[in-house]
Amino acid sequence: MEQLDLLLWLAIQEDLAHGDVTTEAVVDQDLDGRAVVLGREPFVLSGSRVFHRIFQLLDPTIQIVSFFRDGEEIQPGIPVFGLDGSVRSLLTGERTALNFVQRLCGIATLTKQMVKKLSGSSCRLLDTRKTTPLWRKLEKEAVRHGGGANHRFGLADGVLIKDNHIVAAGGVREAVQRARRHVPHTLKIEVEVDNLDQFEVALEAGADIILLDNFTPEMLREAVVRNKGRVLLEASGGVLLERVRAIAETGVDFISCGALTHSAKSIDMTMEMEFTTS
Amino acid sequence: MEQLDLLLWLAIQEDLAHGDVTTEAVVDQDLDGRAVVLGREPFVLSGSRVFHRIFQLLDPTIQIVSFFRDGEEIQPGIPVFGLDGSVRSLLTGERTALNFVQRLCGIATLTKQMVKKLSGSSCRLLDTRKTTPLWRKLEKEAVRHGGGANHRFGLADGVLIKDNHIVAAGGVREAVQRARRHVPHTLKIEVEVDNLDQFEVALEAGADIILLDNFTPEMLREAVVRNKGRVLLEASGGVLLERVRAIAETGVDFISCGALTHSAKSIDMTMEMEFTTS
Amino acid sequence: MEQLDLLLWLAIQEDLAHGDVTTEAVVDQDLDGRAVVLGREPFVLSGSRVFHRIFQLLDPTIQIVSFFRDGEEIQPGIPVFGLDGSVRSLLTGERTALNFVQRLCGIATLTKQMVKKLSGSSCRLLDTRKTTPLWRKLEKEAVRHGGGANHRFGLADGVLIKDNHIVAAGGVREAVQRARRHVPHTLKIEVEVDNLDQFEVALEAGADIILLDNFTPEMLREAVVRNKGRVLLEASGGVLLERVRAIAETGVDFISCGALTHSAKSIDMTMEMEFTTS
Amino acid sequence: MEQLDLLLWLAIQEDLAHGDVTTEAVVDQDLDGRAVVLGREPFVLSGSRVFHRIFQLLDPTIQIVSFFRDGEEIQPGIPVFGLDGSVRSLLTGERTALNFVQRLCGIATLTKQMVKKLSGSSCRLLDTRKTTPLWRKLEKEAVRHGGGANHRFGLADGVLIKDNHIVAAGGVREAVQRARRHVPHTLKIEVEVDNLDQFEVALEAGADIILLDNFTPEMLREAVVRNKGRVLLEASGGVLLERVRAIAETGVDFISCGALTHSAKSIDMTMEMEFTTS
Amino acid sequence: MEQLDLLLWLAIQEDLAHGDVTTEAVVDQDLDGRAVVLGREPFVLSGSRVFHRIFQLLDPTIQIVSFFRDGEEIQPGIPVFGLDGSVRSLLTGERTALNFVQRLCGIATLTKQMVKKLSGSSCRLLDTRKTTPLWRKLEKEAVRHGGGANHRFGLADGVLIKDNHIVAAGGVREAVQRARRHVPHTLKIEVEVDNLDQFEVALEAGADIILLDNFTPEMLREAVVRNKGRVLLEASGGVLLERVRAIAETGVDFISCGALTHSAKSIDMTMEMEFTTS
Amino acid sequence: MEQLDLLLWLAIQEDLAHGDVTTEAVVDQDLDGRAVVLGREPFVLSGSRVFHRIFQLLDPTIQIVSFFRDGEEIQPGIPVFGLDGSVRSLLTGERTALNFVQRLCGIATLTKQMVKKLSGSSCRLLDTRKTTPLWRKLEKEAVRHGGGANHRFGLADGVLIKDNHIVAAGGVREAVQRARRHVPHTLKIEVEVDNLDQFEVALEAGADIILLDNFTPEMLREAVVRNKGRVLLEASGGVLLERVRAIAETGVDFISCGALTHSAKSIDMTMEMEFTTS
């Protein structure tokens, strides 16, 4: 049991409210049927447990099978999930379940496209906190299903000192010192910088990780050289599919990319049914 | 007070959990500041009340002003919201608030682009139920801010008989009759059809609205002719920016488009701060 | 799983709070027993699934059987439900479960009495939104169990323009036009009128349904004549058991009646137990 | 802040769901107005704070005044509440607010009718646990507004040993002893009896209160004589308006009556509006 | 199902938030294992059902067995619970489950120590409302497991008139009369007094129970004499392990002690694991 | 607004349930009064905002002032909080508010006692996750008010590899490598060891922090020597007031102590009232 169930239940309610008037009026209560879900374009699977869970919450008598595991690449027209049970329940849950899966597969698929560009490099692709409100955990799972890694989950499990923090603290050095003093000793301290001068200051101030925001490849390369392996380096800003390889080749340890979660497009998927005489 | 507050509160918790360790460590509790939010590309505004509400829930002492109303088109670099208050609260709420606004502005902006293509036509652009789980109400508002209209909000406030319903009921006629008998008399009955033969059957069965799914413009035109103004006609399927005008010109009453909500990309926005000595 | 469970759980808590001190003190934890529920007057059954669900939520080991289906007419003294299990759980759940069933059976029974008066007529009996807060869905089910039909479930799944709306809009015509423009196209537009002049205006303004409030039978008959079958007609106001037949015979399509839900009296029911040696 | 707010909020949601489509379409957002609530029959007022609270939760800018206090007897046509503010909010909250007040006034009014029959007697009228699920606290307040007193609020704040408890424990004496041993010493022990023999046993077993269920007036009188003032006596069963005086005159201390809450009819009330140009 | 589940779930969330990063990274998802829980000092067991329930909520596939029943005295090193299942789940639930059990066993153990001092006396040891917020029900169970009895559970299931109530009412007599008039007749009336004069007044005012706060043994003895068995007497204030016997020997009926719940120290317990090859 | 409010509200409900029957019966609704809270022993203040918040949630018209800030050391008999308002609300909120403050002050006071022992040393005192379920955040604040620092807040914001993790992973090296690969790069990796051999392995495996559990002072000193300042060292196990100085003098960076939160005793505090004529 986890908070997810509450959210999924609220999501079902959002669509269902006072019931599915069409289905209740038109479909016999006793009619059973089978359905398969498949994509109309190639994609990387994510969201399987949400798909299962929504139908379980809606109607525990529905039988659901998965033909693939999250993270697998699937061709169009191939059944991904199979369902068996009350036609009413299948029709009522269809849209909510697909809304989740189409979005999560979209994220996993975009992530995989980028990760493939990094093949052979030791640089890792990270997500950000630019996720859909309330679905961060699922979206960060989708990033992992696409082969990416996760940056921090929220404001409590990582320290990231940005420009506004630095101004507020009165300088990089002061900000890092304050963090070192007040933050649990289990957390590393990451500092965001905009140029090479700031990079030098952050390095000297004792940051554990430095986020190089909107650096050109040349600037990234220069930072890698000056770093001499002392701290972890992360690049961000303008990370597009066609540029990600070049960024990785500068030698940074991580590339973080908000578009993975805020701008992936949904995968086109459909649920096809057949009926059984009961 | 509405359910939205609960969801916004959960969304804030999602990011905040045990607190914002960076900001609490680095920024003085008493430091006040000002911030403005602006876009880095042109967009249609949506989500203003969510933006305000998130900061109110987080810290009721923050002062927030809106320089525009939802639905207005705004150029890059122009301040949209102004904030004044505790720097800690501004920094802690920034990401969650922007995650909402960037997404909702994306939807309003895409909607507006499509609606402009329809200018001069009496055809109206509709959304669908392909929305982000839990944020349907906000996303449907964003569609209205972009000049679109809303299809039904859930499974209880509209009847839409789809292919699976028809098969389950044993035919279009049976499905429409059942709906007429069991559904509150305040609801119209809409039937989805795939081709002109089905269209004829639905017309005869007494549908109030007919959804023409994946019809070519020629088929749509033919349906308009055969309809002779008897029922409302709605087109759906493959509704792209470049095709929407041609669809409208067939004479259908409505065009519905899932991409408005499931595949709009986020608008690039930023929050810029300045500090005051307190 | 649905919102009902949350409400039932809160209802159980309302009675139970820190426990059932009498039962816990007086009845052995291991004592098993059987019980039946029966009425002391004739009634129409409703609320079976709530009765089952309350005991399931309280103690999943209780076995419950139903001897009738909702909607059946039952004579006094005939067992309706049978229960088997922990005596403590039976005693603790008794009052909450009966409070629901007695009220819902009261509604179904009153509805059935009215519906019988309409036998042979094509006029249908409808409920209203004058339901007990939080129990609307159950009470509207009870109306169906009694043979009635449901008016809209809430403010979002039907349009009903009342006198105050008309004044606010500046006239019937304006109100109907505004509704046509802003409301999802899946909803019909109903207008409430107080006299025949208003009826004419509503008819002309393009209403889909007209609610004739507090019309005398003569006025209702006149409205039916003038309507010539164009729109659906619904009568309301002062709908008593002894008057309902006369109203139906005027030729209106629907009669709506708030008393079904706000003034039905509870059915007198009891739970009788016998103990088994465990 | 109390649990009531959660329930009221859920009750508002029940009616409102995705919004009030009629009002939002037909009434201008900026239109202000005034309204009064009045009865169409004489009644005792109850539910004022719920009436206020619902509008506060819905729209905190609505101004509400009460012209009477709960417990006062009010004639038809006299304004009870006055409201001033957004016409949209007034129309949207009307039904939910009235559903509460009409029901609670019904309970207070029925209670008052019975209490008047007891005037001059020292016997007090009590409610029972036969209340509407989730609204017990409000309904018990309504009983007090009508001049009645409250029996226990739930299963934890009073001990009431009924026939099934007695059988389960193996006799009245055993049941009372067990209760004495296990129940907090702050609670009295009440025992329900069906006849005078059981009454004698309960008296001897050390009950603090004895509930005489379905006793005739003669039996009640006999019990009062035999009791010699030792324990409190409460009569229940078949307590009708026309019989309540006779029961009281037997000399019992309390009369408890389930009909006060389970079978009071709603008071006929209406909200009348007038508009202001804003 | 009860409110406890919600609280336990929130407690699990408190520790778990976005997951157990250590265990998820380090331990294979498929690894199964066994664990036992044991104490490192002698203790009285309490909290078994919470221990079971936390693991059930976290992972319903975990098998848990109890080797003892709540209330039993257990020596150090003896296994109390046995667990079998996913190592990940065992590690993730360990801390939250132990935090409950260690605290509850601490309460039961301290209670037992005091209760043993009372052996042979008819005086009973009571808890108070000085419990840990949200865990009162569990802590009062722990007191019973240690052999104590429970005072009232909250402000609604017992009347306790304290000094401030007396001043507010204008005297003991007035306070008792008001309580007698307004409080459900199922509740006894307890009055707290500080000295023998107040004791006399409370006795005369008709209290059912008198709480003698901070009386010396001599004063307690005197109160017992003057009472002549008329009302129940409860002693409180400065109830230490070494003084409890002397207090009981004065002849009071009850001793209530806040330290049982607010100052019991946690029992030192540990969970030891062994792994199985899966 | 934060989750704390929900928990405080549930805590108030726990005590209040159906109301405070004593106060409602005995104290006039209109009576106003003043109260002060003070300790009966010296203590360090914590919990001020909870104290304020509980009364705000219960009755927003109560005026509350703080005479001290959290973290200050306060002598017995000195007023800490002043309250002014409805006597009913003061009496009803007293117990719940004090239950929080007494416990939190107990934690802050114990922490301060230990921290004073460390004066002049660079070693810092840390709490653990052995907190009261649902109150971790407040208890960790209390530790800070006492001058201590916080270890991780939950399982997601720090990596701590314990013996069971090591066995499950197949060795320290494997465990650290897995963590390095799967855990967000913002987290340091801490390893718990029981002896000096394990310490050497952990050091070599690349831990960022090493937790030395139940080491003697001699072993701790030896670990400090061997570490040569490479990683952070934390000591735990058997941390008593009388031993804490000796542990710090071994040169470790941190001492963590579960007793701060699981075994601090409540501070003896009282609320004293005086009444005003209203």
Short mmCIF file of C-alpha atoms in Angstrom, two decimals, chain A residues 188, chain F residues 159 161 172-173 175-177 179-180 188-193 198-211 227 230-233:
data_model
loop_
_atom_site.label_atom_id
_atom_site.label_comp_id
_atom_site.label_asym_id
_atom_site.label_seq_id
_atom_site.Cartn_x
_atom_site.Cartn_y
_atom_site.Cartn_z
CA LYS A 188 26.53 16.03 -1.07
CA VAL F 159 22.36 6.04 2.28
CA ILE F 161 24.49 0.47 4.55
CA VAL F 172 31.01 -4.31 1.80
CA ARG F 173 32.70 -3.64 -1.52
CA ALA F 175 27.28 -2.98 -1.39
CA VAL F 176 29.15 0.28 -1.84
CA GLN F 177 29.53 -0.28 -5.58
CA ALA F 179 24.92 2.09 -4.05
CA ARG F 180 27.32 4.22 -6.08
CA LYS F 188 26.87 10.35 0.22
CA ILE F 189 27.32 6.72 1.12
CA GLU F 190 27.57 5.75 4.77
CA VAL F 191 28.55 2.26 5.95
CA GLU F 192 28.02 0.84 9.43
CA VAL F 193 30.82 -1.32 10.85
CA GLN F 198 35.28 -4.03 8.83
CA PHE F 199 36.34 -0.42 9.17
CA GLU F 200 39.36 -1.04 6.97
CA VAL F 201 37.23 -2.75 4.34
CA ALA F 202 34.68 0.06 4.31
CA LEU F 203 37.43 2.64 3.99
CA GLU F 204 38.88 0.81 1.03
CA ALA F 205 35.48 0.25 -0.57
CA GLY F 206 35.03 3.98 -0.95
CA ALA F 207 32.50 4.88 1.73
CA ASP F 208 32.01 8.60 2.28
CA ILE F 209 31.04 8.20 5.93
CA ILE F 210 31.67 5.30 8.33
CA LEU F 211 29.40 4.60 11.29
CA ASN F 227 41.32 7.23 8.82
CA ARG F 230 39.79 10.69 4.61
CA VAL F 231 36.12 10.08 5.49
CA LEU F 232 33.65 11.35 8.09
CA LEU F 233 33.42 9.20 11.23
#
